[in-house]
Short mmCIF file of C-alpha atoms in Angstrom, two decimals:
data_model
loop_
_atom_site.label_atom_id
_atom_site.label_comp_id
_atom_site.label_asym_id
_atom_site.label_seq_id
_atom_site.Cartn_x
_atom_site.Cartn_y
_atom_site.Cartn_z
CA MET A 959 94.99 -166.53 205.07
CA SER A 960 92.36 -166.53 202.28
CA ALA A 961 90.48 -163.32 201.35
CA GLU A 962 87.35 -165.57 201.76
CA PHE A 963 87.67 -165.23 205.56
CA GLU A 964 87.61 -161.42 205.44
CA LEU A 965 83.98 -161.11 206.29
CA THR A 966 84.20 -157.60 207.86
CA ARG A 967 85.53 -155.92 204.92
CA ASN A 968 82.22 -156.86 203.09
CA VAL A 969 79.97 -155.72 205.81
CA THR A 970 79.07 -152.10 205.47
CA ILE A 971 75.74 -152.04 207.27
CA GLY A 972 76.35 -151.03 210.83
CA GLN A 973 79.72 -149.49 210.46
CA TYR A 974 80.50 -145.70 210.81
CA LEU A 975 82.80 -143.90 208.78
CA PRO A 976 83.15 -140.33 209.72
CA THR A 977 84.10 -138.18 206.57
CA GLY A 978 82.66 -134.74 207.62
CA SER A 979 80.47 -134.66 204.57
CA ILE A 980 77.17 -132.76 204.32
CA VAL A 981 75.34 -135.99 204.76
CA HIS A 982 76.97 -136.73 208.08
CA ARG A 983 76.02 -133.07 209.27
CA LEU A 984 72.36 -133.73 208.58
CA ASP A 985 69.83 -133.80 211.41
CA PRO A 986 69.30 -137.58 212.09
CA ARG A 987 65.59 -137.02 212.13
CA PHE A 988 65.39 -135.41 208.77
CA LYS A 989 68.10 -137.74 207.34
CA LEU A 990 66.03 -140.97 208.53
CA ALA A 991 62.89 -139.31 206.99
CA ALA A 992 64.58 -138.77 203.69
CA PHE A 993 65.98 -142.39 203.52
CA VAL A 994 62.72 -143.90 204.34
CA ILE A 995 61.09 -141.98 201.58
CA LEU A 996 63.60 -143.19 199.06
CA ILE A 997 63.26 -146.78 200.09
CA LEU A 998 59.53 -146.75 199.98
CA ALA A 999 59.93 -145.26 196.40
CA ILE A 1000 62.19 -148.17 195.39
CA ALA A 1001 59.78 -150.61 196.78
CA ILE A 1002 56.92 -149.15 194.80
CA CYS A 1003 58.83 -148.65 191.66
CA GLY A 1004 58.72 -151.54 189.15
CA THR A 1005 60.19 -150.10 185.93
CA TYR A 1006 63.74 -150.40 184.45
CA VAL A 1007 64.31 -146.86 184.21
CA GLY A 1008 62.88 -145.85 187.46
CA ASN A 1009 65.23 -148.35 189.15
CA LEU A 1010 68.11 -147.20 186.90
CA PHE A 1011 67.55 -143.61 188.22
CA ALA A 1012 67.37 -144.86 191.91
CA LEU A 1013 70.68 -146.69 191.22
CA LEU A 1014 72.18 -143.46 190.00
CA VAL A 1015 70.74 -141.80 193.07
CA CYS A 1016 72.53 -144.21 195.33
CA LEU A 1017 75.85 -143.72 193.62
CA TRP A 1018 75.40 -139.92 193.89
CA LEU A 1019 74.70 -140.36 197.78
CA PHE A 1020 78.08 -142.22 197.98
CA HIS A 1021 79.94 -139.33 196.20
CA LEU A 1022 78.11 -136.74 198.40
CA ALA A 1023 78.89 -138.71 201.61
CA ARG A 1024 82.42 -138.86 200.68
CA ILE A 1025 82.24 -142.82 200.96
CA PRO A 1026 84.54 -144.87 198.64
CA LEU A 1027 82.20 -146.56 196.14
CA ARG A 1028 84.44 -149.62 196.20
CA TYR A 1029 83.70 -149.98 199.91
CA GLY A 1030 79.96 -149.56 199.26
CA LEU A 1031 79.97 -152.17 196.51
CA SER A 1032 81.71 -154.73 198.91
CA GLY A 1033 78.52 -154.69 200.95
CA VAL A 1034 76.62 -156.29 198.05
CA LYS A 1035 78.90 -159.17 197.92
CA PRO A 1036 77.50 -161.30 200.85
CA ALA A 1037 73.97 -160.90 199.38
CA VAL A 1038 74.85 -162.08 195.86
CA PRO A 1039 73.83 -165.76 196.66
CA PHE A 1040 70.57 -164.83 197.96
CA ILE A 1041 69.80 -162.62 195.05
CA LEU A 1042 70.78 -165.52 192.71
CA ILE A 1043 68.55 -167.93 194.44
CA LEU A 1044 65.54 -165.51 194.49
CA ALA A 1045 66.17 -164.56 190.73
CA VAL A 1046 66.18 -168.34 189.89
CA LEU A 1047 62.73 -168.96 191.68
CA GLN A 1048 61.20 -165.81 190.33
CA LEU A 1049 62.26 -166.81 186.86
CA LEU A 1050 61.08 -170.29 186.77
CA PHE A 1051 58.05 -170.24 188.88
CA TYR A 1052 56.42 -166.64 188.45
CA GLY A 1053 53.48 -167.82 186.63
CA GLU A 1054 51.64 -164.53 185.98
CA ILE A 1055 51.74 -163.17 182.49
CA ALA A 1056 50.92 -159.52 181.82
CA GLN A 1057 48.73 -158.50 179.07
CA GLY A 1058 50.74 -158.17 175.81
CA GLY A 1059 53.57 -160.29 177.46
CA THR A 1060 55.56 -163.05 175.93
CA ILE A 1061 56.06 -166.63 176.92
CA TYR A 1062 59.60 -167.77 176.38
CA LEU A 1063 59.44 -171.21 177.83
CA GLN A 1064 56.61 -173.32 179.36
CA TYR A 1065 57.11 -176.68 180.82
CA GLY A 1066 54.86 -178.06 183.60
CA VAL A 1067 54.90 -175.74 186.43
CA VAL A 1068 57.99 -173.87 185.08
CA THR A 1069 57.03 -170.68 182.89
CA ILE A 1070 59.65 -168.13 181.71
CA SER A 1071 57.90 -164.97 180.44
CA SER A 1072 58.85 -161.43 179.70
CA GLU A 1073 56.96 -160.64 183.14
CA SER A 1074 59.19 -163.05 184.99
CA VAL A 1075 62.34 -161.66 183.58
CA ARG A 1076 61.29 -158.02 184.29
CA LEU A 1077 60.59 -159.15 187.92
CA VAL A 1078 64.00 -160.69 188.13
CA ILE A 1079 65.88 -157.65 186.87
CA VAL A 1080 63.76 -155.17 188.84
CA SER A 1081 64.00 -157.29 192.19
CA ALA A 1082 67.75 -157.57 191.66
CA MET A 1083 68.32 -153.74 191.22
CA ARG A 1084 65.88 -153.22 194.34
CA PHE A 1085 68.12 -155.41 196.72
CA VAL A 1086 71.17 -153.55 195.60
CA GLU A 1087 69.65 -150.12 195.87
CA VAL A 1088 68.33 -151.00 199.43
CA ILE A 1089 71.78 -152.37 200.48
CA PHE A 1090 73.39 -149.17 199.09
CA LEU A 1091 70.87 -146.91 201.09
CA SER A 1092 71.20 -148.92 204.14
CA SER A 1093 75.14 -148.67 203.90
CA VAL A 1094 75.19 -144.83 203.24
CA LEU A 1095 72.76 -144.25 206.20
CA THR A 1096 74.69 -146.32 208.79
CA LEU A 1097 78.11 -145.35 207.26
CA SER A 1098 77.19 -141.61 207.68
CA THR A 1099 75.15 -141.74 210.87
CA SER A 1100 76.53 -142.92 214.45
CA THR A 1101 74.50 -145.36 216.56
CA THR A 1102 73.59 -142.68 219.08
CA GLU A 1103 72.32 -140.41 216.30
CA LEU A 1104 70.25 -143.29 214.88
CA THR A 1105 68.65 -144.00 218.16
CA HIS A 1106 67.71 -140.40 218.80
CA GLY A 1107 66.50 -139.88 215.32
CA MET A 1108 64.20 -142.91 215.21
CA GLU A 1109 62.95 -142.05 218.72
CA ARG A 1110 61.94 -138.62 217.70
CA LEU A 1111 60.32 -139.69 214.48
CA LEU A 1112 58.18 -142.35 216.20
CA ARG A 1113 57.50 -140.12 219.24
CA PRO A 1114 53.66 -139.46 218.14
CA LEU A 1115 53.07 -143.32 218.48
CA GLU A 1116 53.44 -142.95 222.33
CA THR A 1117 50.01 -141.61 222.56
CA ILE A 1118 48.89 -145.19 221.94
CA ARG A 1119 51.35 -146.45 224.50
CA PHE A 1120 53.77 -147.78 221.85
CA PRO A 1121 57.16 -148.33 223.61
CA VAL A 1122 59.08 -146.01 221.16
CA HIS A 1123 62.36 -145.76 222.98
CA ALA A 1124 62.68 -149.44 223.45
CA PHE A 1125 61.72 -150.08 219.84
CA ALA A 1126 64.40 -147.65 218.64
CA LEU A 1127 67.01 -149.08 221.02
CA ILE A 1128 66.21 -152.54 219.70
CA ILE A 1129 66.72 -151.67 216.17
CA THR A 1130 69.80 -149.70 216.54
CA ILE A 1131 71.41 -152.39 218.52
CA ALA A 1132 70.57 -155.14 216.01
CA ILE A 1133 72.08 -152.92 213.40
CA ARG A 1134 75.17 -152.26 215.48
CA PHE A 1135 75.60 -156.06 216.06
CA VAL A 1136 75.82 -156.94 212.29
CA PRO A 1137 79.64 -155.97 212.05
CA THR A 1138 80.18 -157.47 215.46
CA PHE A 1139 78.80 -160.91 214.61
CA ALA A 1140 80.64 -160.69 211.35
CA MET A 1141 83.90 -160.32 213.17
CA GLU A 1142 83.11 -163.08 215.54
CA MET A 1143 82.31 -165.34 212.49
CA GLU A 1144 85.46 -164.51 210.95
CA LYS A 1145 87.42 -165.37 213.97
CA MET A 1146 85.56 -168.94 214.23
CA MET A 1147 86.34 -169.62 210.57
CA LYS A 1148 89.92 -168.91 210.89
CA ALA A 1149 90.29 -170.72 213.93
CA GLN A 1150 88.47 -173.87 212.76
CA ALA A 1151 90.37 -173.50 209.31
CA SER A 1152 93.60 -173.73 211.26
CA ARG A 1153 92.34 -177.20 212.53
CA GLY A 1154 91.79 -178.51 209.24
CA ALA A 1155 88.01 -177.36 208.54
CA ASP A 1156 87.24 -176.73 204.76
CA PHE A 1157 86.14 -173.00 204.44
CA GLY A 1158 86.58 -170.74 201.64
CA THR A 1159 87.72 -173.37 198.98
CA GLY A 1160 84.50 -173.25 196.91
CA GLU A 1161 83.69 -170.96 194.38
CA TRP A 1162 80.80 -168.27 195.07
CA TRP A 1163 78.44 -170.07 192.91
CA GLN A 1164 78.74 -173.18 194.81
CA ILE A 1165 76.00 -172.18 197.23
CA VAL A 1166 75.11 -175.54 198.56
CA LYS A 1167 78.55 -176.51 199.28
CA ARG A 1168 79.39 -173.12 201.19
CA THR A 1169 76.28 -173.37 203.00
CA LYS A 1170 77.03 -176.93 204.22
CA ASP A 1171 80.58 -175.72 205.14
CA MET A 1172 79.01 -173.00 207.42
CA PHE A 1173 77.05 -175.50 209.69
CA PRO A 1174 79.92 -176.22 212.08
CA ILE A 1175 80.23 -172.59 213.19
CA LEU A 1176 76.38 -171.95 213.74
CA ILE A 1177 76.07 -173.43 217.27
CA PRO A 1178 79.28 -171.50 218.39
CA LEU A 1179 78.15 -168.13 216.64
CA PHE A 1180 74.65 -168.55 218.60
CA ASN A 1181 76.72 -169.21 221.88
CA VAL A 1182 78.60 -165.93 221.18
CA ALA A 1183 75.44 -163.93 220.43
CA LEU A 1184 74.01 -164.98 223.77
CA SER A 1185 77.12 -164.12 225.58
CA ARG A 1186 77.25 -160.59 223.94
CA ALA A 1187 73.56 -160.16 224.71
CA GLU A 1188 74.36 -160.96 228.28
CA ASP A 1189 77.33 -158.73 228.58
CA LEU A 1190 75.23 -155.97 227.04
CA ILE A 1191 72.41 -156.55 229.51
CA LEU A 1192 74.97 -156.36 232.52
CA ALA A 1193 76.55 -153.13 231.22
CA MET A 1194 72.93 -151.50 230.72
CA GLU A 1195 71.88 -152.51 234.34
CA ALA A 1196 75.28 -151.24 235.72
CA ARG A 1197 74.43 -147.87 234.21
CA CYS A 1198 70.96 -148.04 235.92
CA TYR A 1199 68.87 -148.43 232.64
CA THR A 1200 65.46 -148.81 233.40
CA PRO A 1201 63.00 -149.64 230.39
CA GLY A 1202 59.86 -147.51 230.25
CA ALA A 1203 61.21 -144.96 232.73
CA ALA A 1204 61.11 -141.10 232.09
CA ARG A 1205 64.49 -140.16 230.66
CA THR A 1206 66.08 -136.79 229.89
CA ARG A 1207 67.84 -136.22 226.68
CA TYR A 1208 71.49 -135.04 226.42
CA ALA A 1209 71.34 -134.31 222.63
CA HIS A 1210 68.92 -131.64 221.30
CA TYR A 1211 68.71 -131.30 217.68
CA THR A 1212 67.87 -128.15 215.65
CA ALA A 1213 66.73 -128.31 212.02
CA HIS A 1214 68.69 -126.20 209.50
CA GLY A 1215 67.58 -125.24 206.09
CA ARG A 1216 69.82 -128.11 204.53
CA ASP A 1217 67.75 -130.65 206.58
CA TYR A 1218 64.45 -129.42 205.06
CA ALA A 1219 66.23 -129.43 201.70
CA ALA A 1220 67.31 -132.91 201.96
CA VAL A 1221 63.65 -134.17 202.57
CA ALA A 1222 62.49 -132.04 199.74
CA VAL A 1223 65.25 -133.40 197.33
CA SER A 1224 64.34 -137.01 198.50
CA VAL A 1225 60.61 -136.40 197.83
CA VAL A 1226 61.36 -135.12 194.31
CA MET A 1227 63.71 -137.80 193.50
CA SER A 1228 61.07 -140.53 194.80
CA ALA A 1229 58.32 -138.86 192.64
CA VAL A 1230 60.63 -139.11 189.59
CA MET A 1231 61.27 -142.86 190.32
CA VAL A 1232 57.65 -143.78 190.69
CA GLY A 1233 56.50 -141.54 188.02
CA ILE A 1234 58.84 -142.74 185.12
CA PRO A 1235 56.36 -144.62 182.81
CA TRP A 1236 58.99 -146.83 181.05
#
């Protein structure tokens, strides 16, 4: 069977890889806060050197979490077509020209300038960095820890009657279902390919053809998604889950020095990313 059908090997978001590293042992509350700070800094940073530094930080986090870099890089592969489409649109139709910028090509609505080139490179680096950070976070944090950590961080919003527990549960379920849907999609592609369907024969740059080839599995995939959601609802009801009800907590987290240090390091790194002027 062609490697094109092996979707689960290219999905790192939503997986959990226990390696016992210091990143795995961090308090999920502080870990989430540190990663949110880094992601916000990446979103703000618009310089080449700043994003290069952010990319080095992501690679360092993979090493610190003892996660194979090759496995982390595989998570970028599914996003390559979207990055390419976005890059082409930004390159051709970003009309703004910064002061002192250079116009390389101008034809009708198409304008290629030094500013559009900078935006393409920086946006691509941002996508890769966010995917890397999301992969490190989910690979080093279990679903239960993500739920508890997010709920604790958002607890102040309960004063304005925001459904914190339900929101945290929805987010973690959505993240957890990413590899599940990838596995189901892989099964459907293999099943239809055995019946003569054309999957995986086009090269990665043939985006239109590959997108058209995916249409026959969209409806079955939605059907599986609804079936999985129904099974999850029945399982939660069987365990007497009641939305909005007062709940006790089995896990009680205690912060240590390394947790505060992780947040401090993320703040320093974020300041360096945003503060680099080049």
